[in-house]
Coordinates of C-alpha atoms in Angstrom, one line a residue:
M21 CA -27.6 -6.2 8.6
T22 CA -25.3 -3.6 7.1
K23 CA -21.6 -4.0 8.0
R24 CA -19.5 -1.1 9.1
A25 CA -15.8 -0.6 8.3
L26 CA -13.2 1.8 9.5
I27 CA -10.2 2.5 7.3
T28 CA -7.1 4.2 8.6
G29 CA -5.0 5.8 5.8
L30 CA -8.2 6.5 3.9
T31 CA -6.7 9.2 1.7
G32 CA -3.9 7.0 0.4
Q33 CA -3.9 4.9 -2.8
D34 CA -5.1 1.7 -1.0
G35 CA -7.5 3.5 1.2
S36 CA -9.4 5.0 -1.8
Y37 CA -9.6 1.7 -3.6
L38 CA -10.7 -0.2 -0.5
A39 CA -13.4 2.4 0.3
E40 CA -14.7 2.0 -3.3
L41 CA -14.8 -1.7 -2.9
L42 CA -16.6 -1.7 0.5
L43 CA -19.2 0.9 -0.7
D44 CA -19.9 -1.3 -3.7
K45 CA -20.5 -4.2 -1.3
G46 CA -23.0 -2.2 0.7
Y47 CA -20.8 -1.3 3.7
E48 CA -21.1 1.9 5.8
V49 CA -17.6 3.2 5.4
A50 CA -15.7 5.5 7.8
G51 CA -12.2 6.8 7.2
M52 CA -9.8 8.1 9.8
V53 CA -7.6 11.1 9.0
R54 CA -5.2 13.1 11.0
R55 CA -6.3 16.6 12.1
S56 CA -4.3 18.6 9.5
S57 CA -4.8 21.5 7.2
T58 CA -3.1 19.6 4.4
I59 CA -5.4 16.6 4.1
N60 CA -5.8 15.7 0.4
F61 CA -9.1 14.2 -0.7
D62 CA -8.2 14.1 -4.4
R63 CA -8.4 10.3 -4.6
L64 CA -11.8 10.3 -2.9
R65 CA -13.7 13.2 -4.5
H66 CA -16.1 10.9 -6.4
I67 CA -17.1 9.0 -3.2
Q68 CA -16.3 11.5 -0.4
D69 CA -20.0 12.3 0.3
D70 CA -20.6 8.6 1.0
I71 CA -17.9 8.2 3.7
Q72 CA -17.9 9.3 7.3
I73 CA -14.7 11.1 8.2
V74 CA -13.3 10.9 11.7
Q75 CA -10.3 12.3 13.3
G76 CA -7.5 10.1 14.6
D77 CA -3.8 9.7 14.8
L78 CA -1.7 6.5 15.3
L79 CA 0.5 8.5 17.7
D80 CA -2.5 9.1 20.0
E81 CA -4.2 6.1 21.4
A82 CA -7.1 8.1 22.9
S83 CA -8.0 9.5 19.5
L84 CA -8.0 6.0 18.1
Q85 CA -10.4 4.9 20.9
D86 CA -12.6 7.8 20.1
A87 CA -12.6 7.0 16.3
I88 CA -13.6 3.4 17.0
S89 CA -16.3 4.4 19.5
Q90 CA -17.8 6.9 17.0
T91 CA -17.9 4.5 14.1
Q92 CA -18.7 1.2 15.9
P93 CA -17.0 -0.8 13.1
D94 CA -17.3 -4.5 12.4
E95 CA -14.0 -4.4 10.5
V96 CA -10.9 -2.2 10.9
Y97 CA -8.4 -1.9 8.1
N98 CA -5.1 -0.4 9.2
L99 CA -3.5 1.1 6.1
A100 CA -2.0 4.2 7.8
A101 CA 1.8 4.4 8.0
Q102 CA 4.8 6.4 7.1
S103 CA 5.0 4.3 3.9
F104 CA 7.8 5.8 1.8
V105 CA 11.0 3.8 2.2
Q106 CA 13.3 6.6 1.2
T107 CA 11.8 8.9 3.9
S108 CA 12.2 6.2 6.5
W109 CA 16.0 6.7 6.3
Q110 CA 15.6 10.5 7.0
Q111 CA 12.9 10.0 9.7
P112 CA 13.5 6.6 11.2
S113 CA 12.1 7.5 14.7
L114 CA 8.8 8.9 13.2
T115 CA 8.6 5.8 11.0
G116 CA 8.9 3.6 14.0
D117 CA 6.4 5.6 16.0
T118 CA 3.7 5.4 13.3
T119 CA 4.4 2.3 11.3
A120 CA 5.4 0.1 14.3
V121 CA 4.2 1.3 17.7
G122 CA 1.1 2.9 16.1
V123 CA -0.2 -0.6 15.2
T124 CA 0.0 -1.6 18.9
K125 CA -2.0 1.5 19.9
L126 CA -4.7 0.7 17.3
L127 CA -4.8 -3.0 18.3
N128 CA -5.3 -1.8 22.0
A129 CA -8.1 0.5 20.9
V130 CA -9.8 -2.3 18.8
L131 CA -9.5 -4.8 21.7
A132 CA -10.9 -2.3 24.2
Q133 CA -13.9 -1.5 22.0
S134 CA -14.5 -5.1 21.2
R135 CA -14.8 -5.9 24.9
L136 CA -17.0 -2.8 25.5
M137 CA -19.4 -3.7 22.6
D138 CA -19.2 -7.5 23.4
K139 CA -18.5 -8.3 19.8
Q140 CA -15.4 -9.3 17.8
I141 CA -14.1 -6.5 15.6
R142 CA -12.1 -8.0 12.8
F143 CA -8.7 -6.3 12.1
Y144 CA -6.5 -6.1 9.0
Q145 CA -2.9 -5.1 9.2
A146 CA -1.1 -3.9 6.1
S147 CA 2.2 -5.8 6.1
S148 CA 4.8 -5.4 3.3
S149 CA 7.1 -7.3 1.1
E150 CA 9.8 -4.9 2.3
M151 CA 9.9 -7.1 5.5
F152 CA 11.7 -9.7 3.4
G153 CA 14.5 -7.2 2.4
K154 CA 17.7 -9.2 1.9
V155 CA 15.7 -12.2 0.8
Q156 CA 16.4 -15.6 2.3
Q157 CA 14.3 -17.5 -0.1
V158 CA 13.0 -17.1 -3.7
P159 CA 10.0 -16.8 -4.1
Q160 CA 8.9 -15.4 -0.7
T161 CA 6.1 -17.2 1.1
E162 CA 4.4 -16.7 4.5
A163 CA 7.1 -18.9 6.0
T164 CA 10.1 -17.0 4.6
P165 CA 12.2 -15.4 7.3
F166 CA 12.2 -11.6 7.4
Y167 CA 15.4 -9.6 6.9
P168 CA 14.4 -5.9 6.5
R169 CA 16.8 -3.5 4.8
S170 CA 15.3 -0.1 5.8
P171 CA 13.8 1.5 8.9
Y172 CA 10.4 1.2 7.1
G173 CA 10.9 -2.6 6.7
V174 CA 12.0 -2.9 10.3
A175 CA 8.9 -1.0 11.5
K176 CA 6.6 -3.2 9.3
V177 CA 8.1 -6.3 10.9
Y178 CA 7.2 -5.0 14.3
G179 CA 3.6 -4.2 13.1
H180 CA 3.3 -7.6 11.6
W181 CA 4.5 -9.5 14.7
I182 CA 2.5 -7.4 17.2
T183 CA -0.6 -8.3 15.1
V184 CA 0.3 -12.0 15.4
N185 CA 0.9 -11.6 19.1
Y186 CA -2.5 -9.9 19.8
R187 CA -4.2 -12.6 17.7
E188 CA -2.7 -15.4 19.7
S189 CA -2.8 -13.6 23.1
Y190 CA -6.4 -12.2 23.0
D191 CA -8.1 -14.4 20.4
M192 CA -8.5 -11.5 18.1
H193 CA -9.6 -11.9 14.5
A194 CA -6.5 -10.2 13.2
S195 CA -4.9 -10.9 9.9
S196 CA -2.0 -9.4 8.0
G197 CA -1.7 -9.1 4.3
I198 CA 2.0 -9.3 3.2
L199 CA 1.4 -7.2 0.1
F200 CA 4.1 -7.0 -2.6
N201 CA 4.4 -3.7 -4.6
H202 CA 1.1 -2.6 -5.9
E203 CA 0.7 0.5 -8.1
S204 CA -2.0 2.5 -9.8
P205 CA -2.7 6.0 -11.2
R206 CA -3.4 7.0 -7.6
R207 CA 0.1 6.1 -6.4
G208 CA 2.0 9.0 -4.8
L209 CA 4.4 10.9 -7.0
E210 CA 7.3 10.1 -4.5
F211 CA 7.2 6.4 -5.5
V212 CA 9.4 5.4 -8.4
T213 CA 6.7 3.8 -10.6
R214 CA 4.5 7.0 -10.5
K215 CA 7.6 9.2 -10.8
I216 CA 8.4 7.3 -14.0
T217 CA 4.9 7.5 -15.6
Y218 CA 4.3 11.1 -14.6
N219 CA 7.6 12.2 -16.0
V220 CA 7.1 10.2 -19.2
A221 CA 3.9 12.2 -19.6
K222 CA 5.7 15.5 -19.1
I223 CA 8.4 14.5 -21.6
K224 CA 5.8 13.4 -24.2
H225 CA 4.0 16.7 -23.8
G226 CA 7.3 18.6 -24.2
L227 CA 7.4 19.8 -20.6
A228 CA 10.6 17.9 -19.5
K229 CA 13.7 16.6 -21.1
E230 CA 15.0 14.0 -18.7
L231 CA 14.0 11.6 -15.9
R232 CA 16.5 11.2 -13.1
L233 CA 16.4 7.9 -11.2
G234 CA 18.5 5.8 -8.8
D235 CA 19.3 2.2 -9.3
L236 CA 17.6 0.6 -12.3
D237 CA 18.5 -3.0 -11.4
P238 CA 16.2 -3.8 -8.4
Q239 CA 13.4 -6.3 -9.3
R240 CA 9.9 -6.1 -7.9
D241 CA 6.7 -8.0 -8.0
W242 CA 4.3 -5.3 -9.2
G243 CA 0.5 -5.6 -9.2
F244 CA -2.5 -3.4 -9.4
A245 CA -3.7 -1.8 -6.1
G246 CA -7.4 -2.2 -7.2
D247 CA -6.9 -6.0 -7.3
Y248 CA -5.0 -6.1 -4.0
V249 CA -7.6 -4.4 -1.8
E250 CA -10.0 -7.2 -2.7
A251 CA -7.6 -9.6 -1.0
M252 CA -7.7 -7.4 2.2
W253 CA -11.5 -7.7 2.3
L254 CA -11.4 -11.5 1.6
M255 CA -9.1 -12.0 4.6
L256 CA -11.6 -10.6 7.0
Q257 CA -14.4 -12.7 5.6
Q258 CA -12.7 -16.0 6.7
D259 CA -13.7 -18.0 9.7
K260 CA -10.1 -18.0 11.0
P261 CA -7.6 -15.2 10.9
K262 CA -4.3 -15.9 9.0
D263 CA -1.5 -14.1 7.2
Y264 CA -1.3 -14.1 3.4
V265 CA 1.2 -13.1 0.8
I266 CA -0.5 -11.1 -1.9
S267 CA 1.5 -10.9 -5.2
T268 CA 1.6 -11.6 -8.9
G269 CA 4.4 -14.1 -8.8
E270 CA 6.3 -12.2 -11.5
T271 CA 9.3 -10.0 -11.2
H272 CA 10.3 -7.0 -13.3
S273 CA 13.2 -4.5 -13.0
V274 CA 12.9 -0.7 -12.7
Q275 CA 14.6 -0.6 -16.1
E276 CA 11.8 -2.8 -17.6
F277 CA 9.2 -0.5 -16.1
C278 CA 11.0 2.4 -17.8
E279 CA 11.1 0.6 -21.1
L280 CA 7.4 -0.1 -21.1
A281 CA 6.4 3.4 -19.8
F282 CA 8.4 5.2 -22.5
G283 CA 7.4 2.6 -25.1
A284 CA 3.7 3.4 -24.4
V285 CA 4.3 6.8 -25.9
D286 CA 6.7 5.6 -28.6
L287 CA 9.8 6.9 -27.0
N288 CA 13.2 5.2 -26.2
W289 CA 13.8 5.3 -22.4
Q290 CA 17.6 5.5 -22.9
D291 CA 17.3 8.9 -24.5
Y292 CA 15.8 10.4 -21.4
V293 CA 16.7 8.4 -18.2
V294 CA 19.7 9.7 -16.2
Q295 CA 20.9 7.8 -13.2
D296 CA 21.5 10.0 -10.1
K297 CA 23.3 8.8 -7.0
K298 CA 21.1 11.0 -4.7
F299 CA 18.2 8.6 -5.4
M300 CA 20.1 5.5 -4.4
R301 CA 19.1 3.9 -1.1
P302 CA 21.8 3.2 1.6
A303 CA 20.8 -0.5 1.5
E304 CA 18.8 -1.8 -1.4
V305 CA 16.3 -4.7 -1.7
D306 CA 17.4 -6.4 -4.8
L307 CA 14.8 -9.1 -5.7
L308 CA 11.3 -9.4 -4.4
I309 CA 8.9 -12.0 -5.9
G310 CA 6.0 -13.4 -3.9
D311 CA 4.2 -16.8 -3.9
S312 CA 0.5 -16.1 -3.3
S313 CA -0.6 -19.8 -3.7
K314 CA -2.0 -19.8 -0.2
A315 CA -4.2 -16.8 -0.9
Q316 CA -5.3 -18.3 -4.2
A317 CA -6.2 -21.6 -2.6
E318 CA -7.8 -20.3 0.6
L319 CA -9.2 -16.9 -0.4
G320 CA -10.0 -17.7 -4.0
W321 CA -8.0 -14.6 -4.9
K322 CA -5.7 -14.0 -7.9
P323 CA -4.4 -10.9 -9.6
K324 CA -6.4 -9.8 -12.6
T325 CA -4.2 -7.0 -14.1
A326 CA -1.1 -7.8 -16.2
F327 CA 2.1 -5.9 -15.6
N328 CA 2.2 -4.3 -19.1
D329 CA -1.5 -3.3 -18.7
L330 CA -0.7 -1.7 -15.4
V331 CA 2.1 0.4 -16.8
R332 CA 0.0 1.5 -19.7
M333 CA -2.9 2.4 -17.4
M334 CA -0.6 4.6 -15.3
V335 CA 1.0 6.3 -18.3
E336 CA -2.4 7.1 -20.0
S337 CA -3.8 8.5 -16.8
D338 CA -0.7 10.7 -16.3
L339 CA -0.9 11.9 -19.9
D340 CA -4.4 13.2 -19.2
L341 CA -3.4 14.6 -15.8
V342 CA -0.4 16.5 -17.1
A343 CA -2.4 17.9 -20.0
K344 CA -4.9 19.3 -17.5
E345 CA -2.3 20.6 -15.1
Y346 CA -0.4 22.4 -17.8
S347 CA -3.3 23.2 -20.1
V348 CA -1.7 21.3 -22.9
D349 CA -3.8 20.8 -26.1

């Protein structure tokens, strides 16, 4: 029998990779999008005709119930959120409404439809390494205490714990993936990794002369989004729902990312990078590095893409993109 999946946040980086994966596995895939004139399907053009699109908004529980009723999913993947940390400082209330309370509304909708259909709908919550914030332990595991350092991180902690609460209170098959930073050529331009690779491409093509960044010292555990969505799927195939850290177990600084990105086009990053205070966060997360041994042991998952290969992949993609956008020979 063909499985059905509903993905919130379909048009984002993770949504597009997850939709590809599930289609490859023979699923019927539906994606929830907000009713908006600015919906961007660029990441999905190649598979858009294979996906059912439904309207829904994490701020509106009735719309979530309608989306689940329409699609009758076996699995729901909640990837929707206000997911940019910097924006969460400017819009903390909106971040809380969508990234925190929105999870509760979706869980309520899933629970109600499960009871109506008399079947267990499996639920995945996209948790984040930003929940660890001011880290209390290195590396971070599923047992590491949370200490979020941004409104986004705080909202993700709420979303994580409300998922645990519904799992334990209502016997839901609800799992959270505590994903560390994961990047790809489909990453939004507002994120520092993609900002770096896109501007490296512009500089290489002679279309820019500098790249302005904030703090270069923070260290992150960066993996490839295409690898990480496989872990999401694996979590929902388990007999028992659990939470898992998904990470590479390696840490690299923003400066190192710059060095590799500029090096991929034979340029010296120091000739082009300018630090700018306006890109500094009010409170920074200094060192994130995850221990994914539980996921490796229980899910059989491990990252496949090396850090330097990830950076090169993103730079090469942006070189092609910039050439097309600006009609560069």
